[in-house]
Amino acid sequence: MLNELNDAQIEAVTHIDGPLLILAGAGSGKTKTITTRLAYLLGEVGIDPLNTLTLTFTNKASAEMRERAIKLIGNNITKFPLLCTFHKFGLLFLKFHIERLGRANSFVIIDSDDKKRLIKAISKDLKIDLAPSFIASEISKYKNNLLEPDDVVEKAELPEYKQAAQIYVEYQKNIKENNLVDFDDLITLTYKILQENRDLRIETSKRYQYIMVDEYQDTNELQFQLLQLLCSEHNNLCVVGDDDQSIYGWRGANIRNILEFHQNFEDTKIIKLETNYRSTNQILEAANSLIEHNRNRLGKKLVSFKGDGKEIELLHSIDEAHEAKNIAGQIKKLLKDGVDPDEIAVLYRINALSRSLEEGFTKEGLRFKLIGGTRFYDRAEIKDIISYFRVIANPTDDFSLLRIINKPRRGLGKTSIQKLQNLAKKQNNSLYMTILENSVDTLQKAISKKAALTLKDLIKTIDELQDETQSSWDNFITIFEQKVGLKNYYYKNQDGSDRVMNIDEFYGYLRDSSKKNPHLTLDEFLNEISLQSEQDQVEDNAVNIMSIHASKGLEFEHLFIIGLEEEFFPLLGDGCNMEEERRLGYVAFTRAKSHLTLCYTDSRFYKGYRKQGLEKSRFLGEAGLIKNATFKITKSSSFKKGDLVKHKIFGIGRVQAVTKSGKEYKLLINFGGNKKEILSSFVQAV
């Protein structure tokens, strides 16, 4: 299994005990290395598969790695290693151990959309007018910092954060009463149980004696702390990642986890994978040159296995309409020459820039797909089916019941639903139990008799469907449609045929899942689809349009990147992290295999106004693609390669390299041919 690996990969694969950081550059065979290492541990060293744990960030990645590893080992494997996402691991762990927190293991996962709906309902009750997305983000931060509602209430000072704290209190109360968990809980509660139960922590750590983590640069603080607990008894932690591809700081990823790994885990071995099998020399030289301007990095230089290729092209357009037309023209020529549309992509830094591409490509008759549009599981008709299934699985799930209480329409108005909620609150009961336990006569004192009878019929339908879950899934789907009739309901609406096709696709997926797992339960199915990630939805056979973030992990023969202008890429202004912007540039460049075209315009329509006289992006200069480029200074107390600095003895010099040295940075400075290594606190910017 080592025959197809290079020397650095072999060294990484055959390292067995102790902490290991595999610093894997873009296109350097990261997946091949980590899967071969797993296969090596199982097939050559003889480690029990049940004693390994490999964690990823997407279901797609875990499925691919599992398939590759098993293929390397052969078909004689009888026990399978646990290879899953962080959240799937949390789900499995909580199913066995959540009772240690006084919770039942029949919990249901709610997704981000459900979370926002619940927040919206609580905000309405509390008469608080804050954006649900803001509150959802705040609650996520609280949980990932292990802050209980009481802690947040106590520490909140500004008015909006005091209100967020109030909503957090009610939110937590609601999900506990309904036995729900959100995505953050899957890791937060797992960490809490391990932290509070020493015996279980030791047992779990001893069980998973060899732990591997993919895309380690994307881990957040809580995931890092969880990993510390999981490997507390052995320190056999192997992480694979690239600090230069850390682009998710905005959603909590902590780049320090990878930068300081060797400090957090004693005797860490660091192996750099620097041979790139994807891109040509020209592309890698530009990417290397760009990323070297960052200060906070461990440092590596990609070398092309493929060798030289086409020069990088700069495409200059008058405006975004002209840009879209130019790109469409080039793509049409590529398609005419027989290039597979799946090998062509257009990337952008700002989502708003996709509008001109979509409009321009449509005018030119160029077929495309927008990656990152409405996800399958976020479509209204699919959310409705899932909500029905959740109520069938857990009748006390109030907010799922509220979503489907009038779908298909049952003549229940907002007033009737509100009165029902008031009655449930008064009786301290769930909506389902309130309808079930009260007679029609009692209910009609709060709502009309017609509404009461309608609700009783709904409860009867749910009860009957609960019984059908014990039969075959084919039969369940048939009975479900007969009793609920969502396909008929949506067919009468706008885009009816498309919605019906989506419903049929969902049913097909359920049938397929039940064939793969004959013992599949409704709970398991709901939990699995809740864990689906955005990249798991990527389709084939079309020209791709997507954000740089969505392109992570993908590669294309022909790549166009638009918006290479100051303010668009890099983004400027408050909250802008120039180092992360460069990492985005590095990620974008290294998606290209052989042809890279960087596009910039003189003006661009954005946020309702036309911006005139745009400056070319500094990244074109930093990547060595524009001669005599003026390097713009980014406000910071630190330094970067290319900065001019002044020393009180040696005078003016230019920074050539930056390395971490304790709490400071060590600068390699060229003082007119006299090169010196000086601590950053002893020089000042010019």
XYZ file of C-alpha atoms in Angstrom:
686
model
C 0.000 0.000 0.000
C 3.059 2.283 0.212
C 4.135 1.881 -3.418
C 2.234 4.889 -4.758
C 3.338 7.301 -2.011
C 6.210 9.776 -1.962
C 8.798 9.821 0.845
C 6.985 12.402 2.999
C 3.692 10.520 2.659
C 5.366 7.231 3.606
C 6.904 8.876 6.677
C 3.465 10.138 7.709
C 1.729 6.816 7.082
C 4.261 4.711 9.010
C 4.459 6.996 12.061
C 2.502 5.086 14.715
C 2.671 6.447 18.274
C 2.632 9.992 19.588
C 1.189 13.267 18.279
C 1.630 13.848 14.554
C 0.921 16.982 12.516
C 0.725 16.323 8.776
C 0.975 19.748 7.180
C -0.639 18.985 3.839
C -0.483 21.620 1.128
C -3.221 21.975 -1.481
C -3.326 19.040 -3.895
C -0.605 17.154 -1.998
C -2.499 13.872 -1.581
C -3.910 14.578 1.869
C -6.818 12.126 1.603
C -4.606 9.401 0.148
C -2.158 9.859 3.035
C -4.680 9.771 5.861
C -6.631 6.821 4.433
C -3.436 4.881 3.786
C -2.329 5.589 7.356
C -5.619 4.167 8.643
C -5.235 1.127 6.384
C -1.620 0.728 7.555
C -2.629 0.782 11.228
C -5.318 -1.846 10.639
C -3.769 -4.018 7.921
C -0.051 -3.904 8.769
C 0.349 -2.920 12.426
C -2.650 -4.969 13.546
C -4.591 -2.312 15.447
C -8.184 -3.356 16.185
C -10.482 -1.260 13.931
C -12.694 -0.585 16.958
C -9.741 1.146 18.647
C -9.514 3.823 15.949
C -11.492 7.003 15.424
C -11.202 9.211 12.333
C -13.042 12.533 12.350
C -13.966 14.650 9.315
C -16.149 17.681 8.576
C -18.465 16.317 5.858
C -20.325 13.059 5.331
C -18.971 12.983 1.787
C -15.365 13.049 3.040
C -15.954 10.327 5.623
C -17.691 8.058 3.088
C -14.870 8.507 0.556
C -12.166 7.844 3.145
C -13.921 4.759 4.496
C -14.261 3.309 0.992
C -10.607 3.995 0.141
C -9.260 2.560 3.407
C -11.285 -0.653 3.140
C -10.198 -1.082 -0.493
C -6.548 -0.840 0.588
C -7.002 -3.397 3.377
C -8.988 -5.880 1.310
C -12.310 -7.624 1.772
C -11.231 -9.761 4.738
C -12.064 -7.034 7.266
C -14.767 -8.136 9.735
C -14.852 -5.102 12.020
C -15.116 -1.560 10.695
C -13.352 1.548 12.024
C -15.428 4.514 13.170
C -14.949 7.167 10.512
C -17.435 10.034 10.716
C -17.978 13.764 11.208
C -17.510 15.440 14.583
C -21.272 15.886 14.800
C -22.003 12.243 13.914
C -19.575 11.146 16.628
C -21.412 13.416 19.071
C -24.731 11.930 18.012
C -23.518 8.347 18.538
C -21.948 9.225 21.882
C -25.072 10.989 23.159
C -27.316 8.087 22.149
C -25.374 5.975 24.660
C -24.588 8.522 27.360
C -26.974 11.505 27.344
C -28.847 9.914 30.265
C -25.903 11.016 32.440
C -27.288 14.537 31.976
C -30.772 13.449 32.975
C -31.998 13.425 29.360
C -33.669 10.588 27.423
C -31.816 9.141 24.431
C -34.912 9.538 22.239
C -33.879 13.132 21.472
C -34.347 14.661 17.999
C -31.832 16.940 16.248
C -33.071 20.327 15.020
C -31.303 22.048 12.128
C -30.417 25.723 11.759
C -33.716 26.594 10.081
C -35.756 25.036 12.884
C -33.526 26.788 15.385
C -34.324 30.175 13.843
C -38.059 29.446 13.804
C -37.962 28.568 17.478
C -35.991 31.729 18.239
C -38.495 33.771 16.249
C -41.387 32.347 18.267
C -39.619 33.033 21.586
C -38.735 36.566 20.471
C -42.391 37.207 19.702
C -43.466 35.975 23.147
C -40.848 38.160 24.839
C -41.659 41.104 22.533
C -38.011 41.325 21.468
C -37.235 42.639 17.996
C -33.852 41.178 17.045
C -32.898 39.286 13.885
C -33.237 35.493 14.443
C -29.939 34.956 12.581
C -28.134 37.242 15.059
C -29.638 35.419 18.049
C -28.862 32.004 16.512
C -25.234 33.048 16.039
C -25.006 34.339 19.614
C -26.481 31.133 21.057
C -23.992 29.123 19.020
C -21.130 31.215 20.459
C -22.466 30.750 23.991
C -22.626 26.980 23.598
C -19.214 26.676 21.981
C -17.781 28.603 24.921
C -19.686 26.352 27.357
C -21.704 29.279 28.742
C -24.960 28.349 30.474
C -27.958 30.728 30.175
C -27.446 32.017 33.740
C -23.809 32.860 32.955
C -24.831 34.860 29.896
C -27.600 36.724 31.730
C -25.128 37.693 34.425
C -22.425 38.913 32.033
C -24.571 40.701 29.415
C -24.270 44.498 29.508
C -25.408 46.067 26.240
C -29.209 46.057 25.631
C -29.192 43.738 22.584
C -27.001 41.180 24.383
C -29.230 41.297 27.453
C -32.155 40.488 25.171
C -30.168 37.715 23.475
C -29.486 36.264 26.933
C -33.227 36.289 27.736
C -33.984 34.404 24.534
C -31.171 31.928 25.273
C -32.780 31.133 28.648
C -36.148 30.349 27.028
C -34.519 28.569 24.084
C -32.655 26.149 26.331
C -35.743 25.573 28.436
C -37.780 24.793 25.309
C -35.377 22.325 23.724
C -34.870 20.485 27.018
C -38.626 20.201 27.604
C -39.108 18.861 24.058
C -35.988 16.668 24.289
C -34.332 18.335 21.302
C -30.679 19.001 20.587
C -29.210 21.460 18.101
C -25.959 20.961 16.162
C -23.869 22.719 18.807
C -25.292 20.427 21.505
C -23.936 17.366 19.720
C -20.406 18.455 20.615
C -21.104 20.630 23.677
C -23.034 17.915 25.539
C -20.505 15.255 24.532
C -17.694 17.409 25.931
C -19.669 18.116 29.102
C -20.332 14.418 29.781
C -16.663 13.482 29.261
C -15.455 16.412 31.364
C -17.775 15.571 34.269
C -17.308 11.786 34.233
C -13.669 10.802 34.719
C -14.407 7.074 34.498
C -16.167 7.454 31.165
C -13.442 9.776 29.850
C -10.740 7.210 30.636
C -12.822 4.380 29.177
C -13.548 6.330 25.963
C -9.941 7.429 25.523
C -8.686 3.865 26.005
C -11.216 2.612 23.503
C -10.102 5.053 20.773
C -6.337 4.548 21.039
C -5.575 6.017 17.620
C -7.384 9.212 16.648
C -7.060 11.024 13.321
C -8.596 14.355 12.327
C -8.986 15.628 8.772
C -9.024 19.376 7.913
C -7.665 20.217 11.364
C -7.299 23.905 10.467
C -11.124 24.119 10.485
C -11.564 22.983 14.102
C -12.900 25.415 16.691
C -11.896 25.817 20.332
C -14.472 23.343 21.653
C -13.486 20.654 19.141
C -9.865 21.109 20.210
C -10.825 20.671 23.872
C -12.897 17.594 23.023
C -9.894 16.066 21.241
C -7.732 16.699 24.304
C -10.184 14.646 26.389
C -10.438 11.869 23.805
C -6.665 11.344 23.642
C -5.964 12.049 27.332
C -4.820 8.476 28.002
C -2.421 8.041 25.064
C -1.711 11.220 23.032
C -1.892 9.204 19.806
C -3.461 12.060 17.875
C -2.723 12.523 14.178
C -4.093 15.690 12.578
C -3.989 16.564 8.905
C -4.478 20.106 7.688
C -3.117 23.227 6.078
C -2.802 26.506 7.956
C -2.732 28.274 4.577
C -6.239 26.972 3.859
C -7.855 28.117 7.104
C -10.752 30.175 5.700
C -13.544 29.672 8.219
C -12.547 32.073 10.984
C -15.912 33.831 10.517
C -17.719 30.717 11.707
C -15.485 29.880 14.635
C -12.520 27.985 13.172
C -9.444 28.731 15.272
C -6.255 28.811 13.211
C -4.202 28.668 16.434
C -5.250 25.016 16.806
C -2.974 24.050 13.920
C -0.339 26.765 14.406
C 0.176 25.787 18.057
C -0.448 22.029 17.792
C 3.206 21.236 18.523
C 2.981 23.397 21.674
C -0.271 21.817 22.891
C 0.934 18.237 22.410
C 4.443 17.387 23.593
C 6.935 15.675 21.270
C 4.873 16.402 18.158
C 6.318 15.152 14.891
C 5.671 17.540 11.975
C 5.695 16.210 8.416
C 5.146 18.566 5.464
C 3.502 17.353 2.256
C 4.742 19.863 -0.313
C 4.517 17.936 -3.602
C 1.409 19.152 -5.396
C -0.170 16.704 -7.862
C -2.925 19.053 -9.057
C -1.524 22.282 -10.457
C 1.215 23.465 -12.808
C 4.335 25.416 -11.790
C 2.888 28.748 -12.935
C -0.200 28.372 -10.732
C 1.792 27.242 -7.697
C 4.378 29.988 -8.031
C 1.604 32.598 -7.886
C -0.082 30.853 -4.932
C 3.226 30.488 -3.040
C 4.162 34.100 -3.672
C 0.791 35.359 -2.469
C 0.623 33.323 0.744
C 4.222 34.154 1.735
C 2.983 37.659 2.554
C 1.133 36.231 5.562
C 2.855 36.385 8.935
C 0.959 33.716 10.890
C 1.848 30.466 9.163
C 4.029 27.435 9.790
C 5.623 27.787 6.371
C 5.887 25.442 3.385
C 6.329 25.762 -0.365
C 4.350 23.755 -2.881
C 6.288 22.121 -5.712
C 4.486 20.937 -8.848
C 4.663 17.273 -9.802
C 3.183 18.127 -13.221
C 5.778 20.750 -14.170
C 5.252 23.772 -16.393
C 1.974 24.692 -18.032
C 0.091 27.672 -19.427
C 0.803 31.150 -18.084
C -1.871 32.633 -15.815
C -4.166 34.901 -17.831
C -5.383 38.312 -16.644
C -8.785 39.264 -18.052
C -9.552 43.000 -17.942
C -13.157 44.134 -18.558
C -14.981 47.462 -18.542
C -17.686 46.316 -16.137
C -19.346 43.187 -14.782
C -21.625 42.709 -17.817
C -18.616 42.858 -20.141
C -16.788 40.471 -17.782
C -19.609 37.908 -17.843
C -19.783 38.092 -21.639
C -16.011 37.646 -21.975
C -15.968 34.647 -19.646
C -19.029 33.100 -21.320
C -17.302 33.441 -24.686
C -14.176 31.656 -23.444
C -16.217 28.900 -21.809
C -18.304 28.319 -24.945
C -15.091 27.892 -26.923
C -13.821 25.374 -24.341
C -17.077 23.399 -24.550
C -16.890 23.446 -28.349
C -13.369 22.011 -28.075
C -14.768 19.115 -26.054
C -13.911 20.201 -22.494
C -16.161 18.561 -19.887
C -18.354 21.310 -18.308
C -17.668 19.772 -14.897
C -14.019 20.782 -15.382
C -14.927 24.478 -15.667
C -15.707 26.795 -12.754
C -16.104 30.483 -11.988
C -15.368 31.613 -8.419
C -16.180 34.816 -6.573
C -15.428 36.205 -3.112
C -18.770 37.984 -2.621
C -22.077 36.198 -3.269
C -23.637 39.334 -4.774
C -21.235 39.017 -7.733
C -23.033 35.876 -8.925
C -25.963 37.980 -10.193
C -24.029 39.376 -13.168
C -22.683 35.928 -14.020
C -26.117 34.307 -13.913
C -27.632 37.082 -16.010
C -24.738 37.181 -18.467
C -24.507 33.421 -18.903
C -28.265 33.188 -19.466
C -28.086 35.851 -22.179
C -25.263 33.944 -23.852
C -27.214 30.678 -23.691
C -24.593 29.079 -21.453
C -25.872 26.397 -19.118
C -24.577 26.603 -15.568
C -25.339 25.552 -12.020
C -25.070 27.709 -8.954
C -23.463 25.819 -6.090
C -24.700 27.131 -2.781
C -28.264 27.926 -3.864
C -31.232 26.580 -1.913
C -30.243 23.212 -0.540
C -32.497 20.236 -1.116
C -33.304 19.817 2.563
C -34.040 23.529 2.922
C -36.828 23.502 0.322
C -40.280 24.158 1.794
C -41.878 20.912 0.621
C -39.024 18.817 2.032
C -39.032 20.729 5.332
C -42.756 19.968 5.618
C -42.263 16.215 5.171
C -39.398 16.227 7.677
C -41.569 18.125 10.175
C -44.332 15.516 9.784
C -41.800 12.737 10.322
C -40.448 14.500 13.413
C -43.910 14.790 14.939
C -44.527 11.109 14.193
C -41.212 10.253 15.882
C -41.655 12.732 18.742
C -45.257 14.030 19.156
C -44.190 16.593 21.789
C -42.061 18.458 19.219
C -44.164 21.628 19.265
C -42.436 23.704 16.658
C -42.463 20.894 14.069
C -46.180 20.442 14.774
C -46.720 24.184 14.310
C -45.055 24.021 10.875
C -47.423 21.348 9.574
C -50.550 22.092 11.605
C -52.072 23.833 8.595
C -50.276 21.992 5.751
C -52.174 20.959 3.754
C -54.611 23.719 4.674
C -57.092 22.711 7.356
C -58.835 26.029 7.838
C -56.908 26.821 11.001
C -56.247 30.539 11.305
C -53.480 32.250 13.250
C -55.954 33.167 15.984
C -57.026 29.545 16.539
C -53.410 28.374 16.630
C -52.496 31.140 19.078
C -55.424 30.224 21.338
C -54.349 26.580 21.258
C -50.810 27.620 22.257
C -52.212 29.693 25.129
C -54.252 26.716 26.359
C -51.198 24.431 26.175
C -49.148 26.958 28.105
C -51.867 27.293 30.753
C -52.038 23.510 31.152
C -48.230 23.247 31.053
C -48.422 20.722 28.257
C -47.245 20.172 24.683
C -49.623 21.038 21.835
C -50.014 17.384 20.911
C -50.893 16.304 24.457
C -53.228 19.280 24.866
C -55.214 18.189 21.801
C -55.072 14.513 22.820
C -56.033 14.870 26.491
C -58.782 17.495 26.177
C -62.246 16.675 24.873
C -63.748 18.509 21.919
C -66.051 20.300 24.360
C -63.092 21.554 26.397
C -61.125 22.559 23.292
C -63.995 24.490 21.765
C -64.066 26.778 24.796
C -60.694 28.047 23.549
C -61.148 27.531 19.797
C -64.084 26.821 17.499
C -65.703 23.380 17.382
C -64.659 23.042 13.733
C -61.035 23.777 14.625
C -61.210 21.345 17.568
C -62.513 18.530 15.341
C -59.858 19.303 12.717
C -57.095 19.073 15.319
C -58.473 15.812 16.690
C -58.367 14.392 13.151
C -54.736 15.505 12.780
C -53.766 13.767 16.036
C -55.575 10.626 14.892
C -53.633 10.716 11.602
C -50.318 11.065 13.457
C -51.215 8.143 15.743
C -52.104 5.962 12.764
C -48.876 6.875 10.988
C -46.891 5.991 14.113
C -48.288 2.464 13.831
C -47.298 2.303 10.141
C -43.612 2.904 10.999
C -43.528 -0.733 12.118
C -44.346 -1.920 8.585
C -42.232 -1.602 5.423
C -41.091 1.865 4.367
C -42.766 1.416 0.979
C -46.057 0.862 2.762
C -45.414 3.766 5.139
C -44.808 6.179 2.242
C -47.992 5.053 0.486
C -50.130 5.419 3.632
C -48.455 8.743 4.468
C -49.421 10.230 1.092
C -52.948 8.819 1.321
C -53.532 10.346 4.750
C -51.561 13.604 4.403
C -51.519 14.294 0.667
C -48.551 16.664 0.440
C -47.869 15.837 -3.222
C -51.409 16.749 -4.182
C -51.217 19.909 -2.064
C -47.978 21.136 -3.640
C -48.962 20.171 -7.185
C -51.666 22.868 -7.018
C -49.115 25.493 -5.994
C -46.612 27.493 -8.062
C -43.740 25.286 -9.381
C -45.978 22.345 -8.496
C -44.377 19.745 -10.777
C -40.870 20.612 -9.558
C -41.980 20.370 -5.929
C -43.603 16.988 -6.546
C -40.352 15.776 -8.142
C -38.467 16.914 -5.027
C -40.913 15.001 -2.804
C -40.464 11.890 -4.953
C -36.679 12.299 -4.684
C -37.000 12.409 -0.900
C -39.146 9.292 -0.814
C -36.653 7.571 -3.111
C -33.837 8.439 -0.714
C -35.830 7.010 2.202
C -36.467 3.805 0.283
C -32.812 3.531 -0.698
C -31.692 4.137 2.899
C -34.022 1.409 4.153
C -32.624 -1.046 1.594
C -29.084 -0.342 2.782
C -30.175 -0.660 6.411
C -33.155 -3.045 6.763
C -33.438 -2.125 10.457
C -33.585 1.631 9.809
C -35.765 3.504 12.294
C -37.481 6.833 11.714
C -35.297 8.411 14.428
C -32.117 7.230 12.712
C -33.277 8.470 9.314
C -34.149 11.911 10.706
C -30.795 12.199 12.452
C -28.889 11.165 9.323
C -30.537 13.736 7.052
C -30.051 16.426 9.700
C -26.309 15.871 9.372
C -26.221 16.408 5.609
C -23.742 19.169 4.659
C -23.811 21.680 1.837
C -21.021 20.066 -0.169
C -22.814 16.710 0.008
C -25.384 18.245 -2.371
C -22.941 19.035 -5.223
C -24.169 17.646 -8.561
C -22.353 16.692 -11.777
C -22.259 17.699 -15.448
C -22.557 21.492 -15.571
C -20.407 24.615 -15.649
C -19.933 25.581 -12.017
C -20.507 28.990 -10.423
C -19.707 29.234 -6.736
C -18.099 31.182 -3.936
C -14.485 30.489 -3.023
C -15.679 29.047 0.295
C -17.906 26.565 -1.560
C -14.973 25.537 -3.801
C -12.845 24.259 -0.910
C -11.810 20.671 -1.577
C -12.730 20.822 -5.282
C -10.535 21.122 -8.390
C -11.087 22.186 -11.996
C -9.066 22.063 -15.198
C -10.197 25.562 -16.219
C -10.789 28.142 -13.504
C -11.920 31.763 -13.643
C -11.821 34.000 -10.557
C -13.748 37.276 -10.823
C -13.714 40.460 -8.759
C -9.938 40.861 -8.375
C -10.368 44.475 -7.272
C -9.738 46.238 -3.982
C -12.875 46.074 -1.763
C -14.183 43.009 -3.587
C -11.203 40.659 -3.242
C -9.688 41.357 -0.825
C -12.582 42.661 1.198
C -11.648 45.833 3.056
C -13.040 47.651 6.058
C -13.941 46.811 9.638
C -13.704 43.139 10.513
C -11.539 42.357 7.501
C -8.766 39.887 8.221
C -6.210 40.388 5.462
C -4.403 37.145 6.292
C -7.624 35.169 5.885
C -8.309 37.069 2.647
C -4.902 35.904 1.372
C -5.683 32.367 2.446
C -8.886 32.613 0.414
C -6.794 33.743 -2.534
C -4.430 30.815 -2.018
C -7.362 28.379 -1.850
C -8.903 29.907 -4.986
C -5.675 29.773 -7.038
C -4.949 26.170 -6.060
C -8.360 24.918 -7.269
C -6.965 25.258 -10.824
C -5.224 22.303 -12.430
C -3.906 23.749 -15.697
C -5.652 26.980 -16.725
C -6.192 29.920 -14.378
C -7.786 33.221 -15.440
C -7.964 36.129 -12.992
C -10.566 38.756 -13.854
C -10.840 42.406 -12.869
C -13.009 45.307 -14.040
C -12.897 49.113 -14.126
C -16.348 49.412 -12.544
C -18.845 47.103 -10.882
C -22.491 47.339 -9.850
C -22.746 46.523 -6.170
C -25.299 47.186 -3.396
C -27.381 49.390 -5.680
C -24.560 51.656 -6.832
C -22.000 51.535 -9.612
C -18.478 51.718 -8.261
C -16.233 53.516 -10.751
C -12.464 53.548 -11.083
C -11.829 50.341 -9.174
C -8.225 49.542 -8.234
C -6.778 46.203 -9.213
C -6.454 43.807 -6.291
C -3.213 43.930 -4.335
C -3.189 40.151 -4.666
C -2.246 40.417 -8.343
C 0.926 42.225 -7.283
C 1.641 40.018 -4.273
C 1.299 36.948 -6.490
C 3.930 38.395 -8.853
C 1.486 38.767 -11.757
C 1.730 42.548 -12.162
C 5.109 44.222 -12.383
C 5.886 47.360 -10.372
C 2.770 46.831 -8.218
C 2.391 49.133 -5.236
C 2.091 47.032 -2.090
C -0.608 48.460 0.131
C -0.032 48.571 3.868
C -2.517 46.664 5.973
C -3.034 48.256 9.384
C -1.464 45.944 11.931
C 1.036 45.977 14.750
C 2.940 43.104 13.102
C 4.913 42.852 9.859
C 4.807 40.929 6.625
C 7.183 39.963 3.846
C 7.956 43.039 1.741
C 7.450 45.598 4.531
C 10.008 48.388 4.912
C 11.224 48.773 8.485
C 13.693 50.983 10.391
C 16.209 49.834 13.007
C 18.019 52.352 15.246
C 21.457 50.880 14.405
C 21.131 49.163 11.017
C 18.800 51.730 9.441
C 16.218 50.973 6.728
C 15.655 47.399 5.606
C 13.039 45.208 3.911
C 11.441 42.179 5.590
C 12.188 38.942 3.752
C 10.697 36.371 6.133
C 8.672 36.216 9.327
C 8.747 33.413 11.907
C 7.049 33.012 15.288
C 9.297 33.423 18.311
C 7.384 33.036 21.572
C 4.969 35.921 21.933
C 6.879 37.922 19.301
C 7.918 37.526 15.686
C 11.442 37.122 14.374
C 12.068 39.059 11.170
C 14.693 38.255 8.553
C 15.574 41.752 7.303
C 17.808 42.760 4.420
C 19.609 45.994 5.370
C 21.145 46.807 1.979
C 22.706 43.369 1.560
C 23.413 42.859 5.262
C 20.847 40.293 6.393
C 19.914 40.152 10.081
C 17.356 38.277 12.189
C 15.742 40.851 14.498
C 12.815 40.605 16.934
C 9.864 42.639 15.654
C 9.709 44.826 18.791
C 13.115 46.328 17.899
C 12.032 47.797 14.558
C 9.329 50.152 13.366
C 7.404 50.383 10.123
C 8.450 53.003 7.620
